[in-house]
mmCIF file of C-alpha atoms and ligand atoms in Angstrom:
data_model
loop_
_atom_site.group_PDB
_atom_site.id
_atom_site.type_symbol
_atom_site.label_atom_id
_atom_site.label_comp_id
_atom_site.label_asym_id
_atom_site.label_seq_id
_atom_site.Cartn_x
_atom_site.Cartn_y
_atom_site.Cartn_z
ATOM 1 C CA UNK A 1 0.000 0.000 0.000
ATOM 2 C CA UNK A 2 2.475 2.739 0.791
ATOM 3 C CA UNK A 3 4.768 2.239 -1.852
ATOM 4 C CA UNK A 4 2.133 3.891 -4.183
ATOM 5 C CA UNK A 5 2.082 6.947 -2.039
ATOM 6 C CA UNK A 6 3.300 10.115 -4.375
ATOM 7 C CA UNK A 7 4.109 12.647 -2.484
ATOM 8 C CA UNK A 8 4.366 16.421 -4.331
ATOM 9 C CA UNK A 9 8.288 16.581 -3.657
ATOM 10 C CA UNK A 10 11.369 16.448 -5.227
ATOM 11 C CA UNK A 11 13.292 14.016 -3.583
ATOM 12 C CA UNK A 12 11.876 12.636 -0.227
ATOM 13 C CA UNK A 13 9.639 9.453 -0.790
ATOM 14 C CA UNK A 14 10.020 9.650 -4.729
ATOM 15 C CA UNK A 15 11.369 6.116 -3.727
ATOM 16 C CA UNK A 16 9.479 3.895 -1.203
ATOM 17 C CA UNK A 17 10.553 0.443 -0.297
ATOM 18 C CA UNK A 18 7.835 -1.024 1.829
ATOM 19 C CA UNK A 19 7.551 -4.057 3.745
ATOM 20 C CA UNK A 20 4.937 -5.635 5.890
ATOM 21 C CA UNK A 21 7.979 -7.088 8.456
ATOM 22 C CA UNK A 22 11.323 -6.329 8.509
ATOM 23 C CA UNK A 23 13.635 -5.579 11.526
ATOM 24 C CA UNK A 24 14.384 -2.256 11.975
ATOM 25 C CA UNK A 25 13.629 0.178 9.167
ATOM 26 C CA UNK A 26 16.416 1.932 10.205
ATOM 27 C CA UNK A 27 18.722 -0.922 10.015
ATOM 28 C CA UNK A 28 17.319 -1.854 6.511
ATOM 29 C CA UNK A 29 18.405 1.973 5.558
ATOM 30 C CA UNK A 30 21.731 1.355 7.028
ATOM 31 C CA UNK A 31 22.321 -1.540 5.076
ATOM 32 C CA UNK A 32 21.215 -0.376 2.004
ATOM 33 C CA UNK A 33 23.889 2.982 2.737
ATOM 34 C CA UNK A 34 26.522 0.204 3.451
ATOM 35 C CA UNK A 35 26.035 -1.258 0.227
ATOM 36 C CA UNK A 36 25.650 2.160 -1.479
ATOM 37 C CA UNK A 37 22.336 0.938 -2.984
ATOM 38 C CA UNK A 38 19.893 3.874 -2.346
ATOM 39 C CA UNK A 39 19.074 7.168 -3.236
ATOM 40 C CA UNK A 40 19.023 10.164 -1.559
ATOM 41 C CA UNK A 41 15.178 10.283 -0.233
ATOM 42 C CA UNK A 42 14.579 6.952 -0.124
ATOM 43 C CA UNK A 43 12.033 6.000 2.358
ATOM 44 C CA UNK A 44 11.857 2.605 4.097
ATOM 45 C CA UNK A 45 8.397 2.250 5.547
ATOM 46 C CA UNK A 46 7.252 -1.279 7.555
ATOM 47 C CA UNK A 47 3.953 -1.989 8.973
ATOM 48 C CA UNK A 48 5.412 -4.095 11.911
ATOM 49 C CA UNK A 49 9.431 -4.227 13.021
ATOM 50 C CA UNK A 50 10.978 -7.140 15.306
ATOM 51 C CA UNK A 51 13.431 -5.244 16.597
ATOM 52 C CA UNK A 52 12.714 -1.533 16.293
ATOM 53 C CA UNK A 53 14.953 1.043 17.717
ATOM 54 C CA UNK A 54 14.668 3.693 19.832
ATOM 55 C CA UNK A 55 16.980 6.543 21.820
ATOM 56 C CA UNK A 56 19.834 5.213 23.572
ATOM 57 C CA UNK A 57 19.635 1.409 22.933
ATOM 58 C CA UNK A 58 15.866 1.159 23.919
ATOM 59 C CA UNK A 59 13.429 -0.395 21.794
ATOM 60 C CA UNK A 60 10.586 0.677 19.827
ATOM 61 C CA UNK A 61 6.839 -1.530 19.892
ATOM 62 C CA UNK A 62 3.960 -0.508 17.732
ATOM 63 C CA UNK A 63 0.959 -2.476 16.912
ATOM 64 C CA UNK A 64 1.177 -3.667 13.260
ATOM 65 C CA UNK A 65 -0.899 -1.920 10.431
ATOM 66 C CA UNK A 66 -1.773 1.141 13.259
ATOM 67 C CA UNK A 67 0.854 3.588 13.016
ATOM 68 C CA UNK A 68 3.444 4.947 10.904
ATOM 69 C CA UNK A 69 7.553 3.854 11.335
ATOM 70 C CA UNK A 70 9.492 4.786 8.409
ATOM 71 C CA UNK A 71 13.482 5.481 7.895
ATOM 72 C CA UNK A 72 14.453 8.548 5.216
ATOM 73 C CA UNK A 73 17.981 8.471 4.145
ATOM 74 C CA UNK A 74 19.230 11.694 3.415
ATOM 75 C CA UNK A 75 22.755 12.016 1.550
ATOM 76 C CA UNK A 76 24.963 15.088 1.235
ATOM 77 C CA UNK A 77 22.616 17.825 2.246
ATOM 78 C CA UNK A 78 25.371 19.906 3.044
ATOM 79 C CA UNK A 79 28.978 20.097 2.413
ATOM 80 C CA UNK A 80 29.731 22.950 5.096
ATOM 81 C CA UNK A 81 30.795 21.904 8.643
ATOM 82 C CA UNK A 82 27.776 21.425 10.761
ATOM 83 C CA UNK A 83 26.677 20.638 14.229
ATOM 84 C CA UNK A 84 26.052 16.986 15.303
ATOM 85 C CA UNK A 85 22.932 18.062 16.168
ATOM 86 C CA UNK A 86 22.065 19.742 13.518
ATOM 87 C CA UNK A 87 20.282 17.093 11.328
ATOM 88 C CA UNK A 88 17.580 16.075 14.721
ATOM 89 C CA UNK A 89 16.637 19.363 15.244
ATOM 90 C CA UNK A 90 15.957 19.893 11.461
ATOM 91 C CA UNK A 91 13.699 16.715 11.509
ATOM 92 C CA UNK A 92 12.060 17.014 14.838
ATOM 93 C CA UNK A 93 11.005 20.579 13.722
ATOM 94 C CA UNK A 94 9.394 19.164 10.691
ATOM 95 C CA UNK A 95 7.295 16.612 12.741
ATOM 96 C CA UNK A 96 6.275 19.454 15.176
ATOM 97 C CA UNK A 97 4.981 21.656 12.665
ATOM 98 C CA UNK A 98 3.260 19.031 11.093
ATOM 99 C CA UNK A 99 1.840 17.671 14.149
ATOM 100 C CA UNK A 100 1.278 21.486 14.994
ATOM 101 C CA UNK A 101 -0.743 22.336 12.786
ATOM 102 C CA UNK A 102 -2.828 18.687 12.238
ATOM 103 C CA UNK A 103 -3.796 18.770 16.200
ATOM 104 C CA UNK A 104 -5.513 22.055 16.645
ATOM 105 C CA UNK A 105 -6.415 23.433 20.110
ATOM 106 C CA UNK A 106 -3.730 21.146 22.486
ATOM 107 C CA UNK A 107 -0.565 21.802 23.523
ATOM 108 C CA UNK A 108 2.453 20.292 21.085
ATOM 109 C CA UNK A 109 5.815 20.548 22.414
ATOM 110 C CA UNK A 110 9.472 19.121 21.512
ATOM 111 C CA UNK A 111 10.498 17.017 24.973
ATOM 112 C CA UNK A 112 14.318 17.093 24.422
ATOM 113 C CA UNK A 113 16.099 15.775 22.790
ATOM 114 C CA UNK A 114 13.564 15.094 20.338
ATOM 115 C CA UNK A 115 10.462 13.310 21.150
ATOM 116 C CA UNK A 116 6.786 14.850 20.361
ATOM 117 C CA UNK A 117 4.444 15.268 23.373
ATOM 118 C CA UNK A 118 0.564 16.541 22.543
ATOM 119 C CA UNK A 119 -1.068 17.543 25.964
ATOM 120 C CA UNK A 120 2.365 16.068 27.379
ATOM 121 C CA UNK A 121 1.974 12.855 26.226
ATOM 122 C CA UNK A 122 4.039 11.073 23.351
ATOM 123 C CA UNK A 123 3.131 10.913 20.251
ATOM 124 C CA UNK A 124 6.625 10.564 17.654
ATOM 125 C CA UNK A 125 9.438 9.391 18.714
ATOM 126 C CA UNK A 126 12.578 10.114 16.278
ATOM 127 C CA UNK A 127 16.242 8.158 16.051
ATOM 128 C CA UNK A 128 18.758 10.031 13.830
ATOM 129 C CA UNK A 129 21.677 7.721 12.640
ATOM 130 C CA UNK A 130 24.646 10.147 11.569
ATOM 131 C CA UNK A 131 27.299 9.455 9.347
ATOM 132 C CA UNK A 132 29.970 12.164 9.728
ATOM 133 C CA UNK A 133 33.148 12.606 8.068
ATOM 134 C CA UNK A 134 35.205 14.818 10.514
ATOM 135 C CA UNK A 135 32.426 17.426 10.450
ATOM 136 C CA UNK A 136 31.075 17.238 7.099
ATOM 137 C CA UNK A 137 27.516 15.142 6.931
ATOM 138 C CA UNK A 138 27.909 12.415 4.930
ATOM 139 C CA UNK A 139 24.379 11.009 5.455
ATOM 140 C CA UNK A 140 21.632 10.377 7.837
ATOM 141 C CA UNK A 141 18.971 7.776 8.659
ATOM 142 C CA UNK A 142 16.309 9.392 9.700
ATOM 143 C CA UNK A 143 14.031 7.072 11.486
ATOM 144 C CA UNK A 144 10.252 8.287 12.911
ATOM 145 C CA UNK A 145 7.430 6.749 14.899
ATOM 146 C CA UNK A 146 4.364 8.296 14.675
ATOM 147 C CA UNK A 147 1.750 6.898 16.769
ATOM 148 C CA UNK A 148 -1.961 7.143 14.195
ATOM 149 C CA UNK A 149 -4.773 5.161 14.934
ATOM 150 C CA UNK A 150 -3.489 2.849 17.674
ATOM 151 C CA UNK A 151 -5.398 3.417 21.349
ATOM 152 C CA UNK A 152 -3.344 4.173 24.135
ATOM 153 C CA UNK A 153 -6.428 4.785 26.500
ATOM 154 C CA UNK A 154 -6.432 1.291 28.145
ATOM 155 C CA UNK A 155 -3.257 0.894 28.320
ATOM 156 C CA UNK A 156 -1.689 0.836 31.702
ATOM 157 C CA UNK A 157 1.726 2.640 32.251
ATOM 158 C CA UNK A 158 2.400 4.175 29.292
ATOM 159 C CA UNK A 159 1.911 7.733 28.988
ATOM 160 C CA UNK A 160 1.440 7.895 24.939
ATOM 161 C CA UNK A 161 -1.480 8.986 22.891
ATOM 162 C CA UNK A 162 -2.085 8.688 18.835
ATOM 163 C CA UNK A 163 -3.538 10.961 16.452
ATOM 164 C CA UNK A 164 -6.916 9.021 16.548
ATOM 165 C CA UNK A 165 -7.567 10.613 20.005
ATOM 166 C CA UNK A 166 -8.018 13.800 18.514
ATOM 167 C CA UNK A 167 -10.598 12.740 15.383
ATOM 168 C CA UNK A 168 -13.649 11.230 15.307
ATOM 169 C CA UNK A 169 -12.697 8.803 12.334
ATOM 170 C CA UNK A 170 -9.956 6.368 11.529
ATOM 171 C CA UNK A 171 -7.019 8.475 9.853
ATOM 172 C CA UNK A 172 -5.631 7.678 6.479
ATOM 173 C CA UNK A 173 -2.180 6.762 7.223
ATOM 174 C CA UNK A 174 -0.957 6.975 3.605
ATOM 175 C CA UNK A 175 -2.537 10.465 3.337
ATOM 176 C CA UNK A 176 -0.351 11.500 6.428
ATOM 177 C CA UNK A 177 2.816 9.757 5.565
ATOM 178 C CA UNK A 178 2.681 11.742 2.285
ATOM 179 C CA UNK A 179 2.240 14.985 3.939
ATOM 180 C CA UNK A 180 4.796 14.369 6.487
ATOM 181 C CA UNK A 181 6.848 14.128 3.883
ATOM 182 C CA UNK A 182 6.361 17.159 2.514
ATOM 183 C CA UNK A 183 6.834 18.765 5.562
ATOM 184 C CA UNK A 184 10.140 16.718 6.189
ATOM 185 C CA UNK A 185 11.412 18.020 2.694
ATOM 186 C CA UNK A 186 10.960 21.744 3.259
ATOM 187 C CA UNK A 187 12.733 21.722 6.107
ATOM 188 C CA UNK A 188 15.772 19.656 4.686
ATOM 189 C CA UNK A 189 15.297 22.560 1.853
ATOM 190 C CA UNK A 190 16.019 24.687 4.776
ATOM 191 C CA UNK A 191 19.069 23.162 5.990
ATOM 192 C CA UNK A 192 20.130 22.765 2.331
ATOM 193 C CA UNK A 193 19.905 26.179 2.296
ATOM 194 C CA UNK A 194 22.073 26.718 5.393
ATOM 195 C CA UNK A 195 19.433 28.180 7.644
ATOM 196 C CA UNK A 196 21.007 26.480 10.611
ATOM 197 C CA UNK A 197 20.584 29.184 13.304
ATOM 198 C CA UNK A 198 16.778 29.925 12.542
ATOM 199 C CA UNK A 199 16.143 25.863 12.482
ATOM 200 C CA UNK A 200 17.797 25.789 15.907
ATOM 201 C CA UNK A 201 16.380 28.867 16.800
ATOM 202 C CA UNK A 202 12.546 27.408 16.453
ATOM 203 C CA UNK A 203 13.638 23.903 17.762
ATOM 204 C CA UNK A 204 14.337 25.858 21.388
ATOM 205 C CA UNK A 205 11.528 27.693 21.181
ATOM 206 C CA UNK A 206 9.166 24.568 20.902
ATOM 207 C CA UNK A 207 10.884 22.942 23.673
ATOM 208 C CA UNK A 208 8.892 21.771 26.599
ATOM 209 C CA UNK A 209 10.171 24.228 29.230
ATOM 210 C CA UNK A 210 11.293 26.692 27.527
ATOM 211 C CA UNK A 211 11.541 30.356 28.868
ATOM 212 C CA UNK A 212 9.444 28.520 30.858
ATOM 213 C CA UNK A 213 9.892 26.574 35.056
ATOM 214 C CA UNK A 214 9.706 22.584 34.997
ATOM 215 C CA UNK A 215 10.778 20.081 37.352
ATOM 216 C CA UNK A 216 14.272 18.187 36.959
ATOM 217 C CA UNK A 217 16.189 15.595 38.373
ATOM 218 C CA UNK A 218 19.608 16.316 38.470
ATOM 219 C CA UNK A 219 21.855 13.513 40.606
ATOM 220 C CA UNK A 220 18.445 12.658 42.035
ATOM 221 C CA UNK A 221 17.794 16.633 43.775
ATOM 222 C CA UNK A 222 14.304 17.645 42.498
ATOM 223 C CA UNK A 223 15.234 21.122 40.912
ATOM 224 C CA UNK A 224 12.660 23.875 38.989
ATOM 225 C CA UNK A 225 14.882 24.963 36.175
ATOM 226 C CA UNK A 226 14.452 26.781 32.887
ATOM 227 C CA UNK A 227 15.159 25.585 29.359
ATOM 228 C CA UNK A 228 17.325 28.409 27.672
ATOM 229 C CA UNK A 229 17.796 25.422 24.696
ATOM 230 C CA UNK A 230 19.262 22.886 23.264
ATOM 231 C CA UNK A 231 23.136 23.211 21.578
ATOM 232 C CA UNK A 232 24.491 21.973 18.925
ATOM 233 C CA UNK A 233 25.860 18.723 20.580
ATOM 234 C CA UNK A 234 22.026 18.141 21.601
ATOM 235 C CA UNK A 235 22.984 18.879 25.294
ATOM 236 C CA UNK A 236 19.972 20.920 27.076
ATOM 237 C CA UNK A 237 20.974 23.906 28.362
ATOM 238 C CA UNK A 238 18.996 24.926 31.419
ATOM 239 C CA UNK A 239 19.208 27.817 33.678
ATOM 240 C CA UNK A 240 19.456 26.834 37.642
ATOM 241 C CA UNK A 241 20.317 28.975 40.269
ATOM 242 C CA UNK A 242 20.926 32.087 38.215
ATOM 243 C CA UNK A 243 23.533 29.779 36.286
ATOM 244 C CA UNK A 244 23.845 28.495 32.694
ATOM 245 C CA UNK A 245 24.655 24.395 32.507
ATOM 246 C CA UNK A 246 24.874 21.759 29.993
ATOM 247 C CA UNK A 247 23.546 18.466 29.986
ATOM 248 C CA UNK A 248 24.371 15.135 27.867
ATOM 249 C CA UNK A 249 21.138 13.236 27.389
ATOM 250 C CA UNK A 250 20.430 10.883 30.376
ATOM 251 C CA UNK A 251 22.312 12.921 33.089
ATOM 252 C CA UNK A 252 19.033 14.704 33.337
ATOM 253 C CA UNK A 253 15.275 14.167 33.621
ATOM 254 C CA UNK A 254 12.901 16.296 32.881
ATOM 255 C CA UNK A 255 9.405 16.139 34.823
ATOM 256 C CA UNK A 256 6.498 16.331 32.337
ATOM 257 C CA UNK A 257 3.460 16.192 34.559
HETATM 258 C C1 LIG B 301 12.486 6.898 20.471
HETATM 259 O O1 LIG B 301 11.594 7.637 20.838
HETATM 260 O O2 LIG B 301 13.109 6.199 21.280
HETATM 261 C C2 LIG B 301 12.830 6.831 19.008
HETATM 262 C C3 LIG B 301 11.977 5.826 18.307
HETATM 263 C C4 LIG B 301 12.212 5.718 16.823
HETATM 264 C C5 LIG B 301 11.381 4.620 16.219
HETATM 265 C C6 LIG B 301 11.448 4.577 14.729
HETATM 266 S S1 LIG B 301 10.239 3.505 14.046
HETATM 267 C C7 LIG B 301 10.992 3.600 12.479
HETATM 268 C C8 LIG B 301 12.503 3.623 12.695
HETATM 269 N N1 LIG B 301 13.054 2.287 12.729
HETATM 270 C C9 LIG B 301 13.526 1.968 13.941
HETATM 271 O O3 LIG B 301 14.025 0.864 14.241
HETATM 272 N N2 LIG B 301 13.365 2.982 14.782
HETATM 273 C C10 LIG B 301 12.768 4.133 14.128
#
């Protein structure tokens, strides 16, 4: 079904490999970079993974045929030195302002480093695989999880939500995933286009947090802190105690409730 999705771009999705089953889509894009066998915009889309990914080594579950998880490789998008960051704030803008503008009337926010929350629960989660030559982006797997019609409701001890809790009807995932696209696209057009300072620029400002108190647990002391952002290493930057500090993902936790 999705590989006859056409979405009105230039280069993401103009090639869609899709598979009911495979492992990881992002491992599948991996491969395919490995074996230099794939375009730039190629889109691996699966309607169930055995062993999806997620942030730092976790893994990713979604109920077959109810959601969208797809993998974008994107080659050579720039040839100027860039952050390492660079490329997850790009794409996790994209998703917001799609998600932004799709879910009218709740609160969307970027939970750094760079899952979606709507009404502060999750909705996309997003795994960037870099390849980097010194500084210079070589490529990227771009992998996404967007939860659709799946129903979170009843289940215990997970604090996720879909895009079905905010229509009345089920949602045409292939109409999304071509949209998403398009959103995805523009903003690559943006990094093409070396915009990097504006792209970072919104990515803080849609930050859950930011300019704004939340809890934190830093070395287990329960702290209210401010997000000033997020730099280019994809450190959060918060502001405690009238003082500016860095923080590496998982020597920090933000509270979302
Ligand atoms: C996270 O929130 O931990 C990131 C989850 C990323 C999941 C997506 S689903 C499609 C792609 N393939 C994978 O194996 N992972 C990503």
């Amino acid at each position: 079904m999705f590989a006859k999705v056409k979405p009105n771009t230039r280069n993401i999705g103009q090639n869609i490999i899709y598979f009911n089953q495979v492992a990881s889509t992002n491992q599948f894009a991996l491969e395919l970079m490995k074996q230099d066998m794939a375009e730039n915009g190629t889109v691996v889309i699966a309607e169930f993974q055995s062993n999806g990914r997620g942030q730092q080594g976790k893994s990713w579950i979604s109920e077959p045929f109810e959601n969208l998880m797809f993998s974008i490789i994107i080659k050579n998008v720039t040839k100027q030195r860039v952050d390492p960051f660079l490329m997850n704030k790009t794409i996790t803008l994209a998703m917001f302002n799609y998600l932004n503008q799709y879910i009218k009337g709740h609160s969307v926010k970027i939970k750094w480093p760079n899952d979606i929350l709507v009404n502060r629960k999750k909705i996309c989660g997003i795994l960037v695989e870099n390849n980097f030559n010194g500084s210079v982006l070589n490529y990227s797997v771009v992998g996404i999880g967007l939860n659709v019609n799946q129903n979170f409701e009843s289940v215990k001890g997970i604090n996720a939500t879909s895009l079905s809790a905010f229509s009345e009807y089920e949602i045409d995932r292939e109409q999304i995933f071509a949209k998403l696209l398009e959103y995805i696209e523009e903003q690559i057009d943006r990094l093409e286009d070396g915009q990097y300072q504006s792209i970072a620029e919104e990515f803080d400002r849609a930050l859950l947090g930011h300019a704004d108190q939340t809890l934190f647990d830093i070395n287990g002391e329960i702290v209210p802190a401010t997000i000033i952002g997020c730099d280019g290493y994809g450190r959060l930057v918060i502001e405690h105690q009238g003082m500016e500090k860095p923080f590496v993902h998982g020597s920090i936790k933000q509270y979302i409730s």
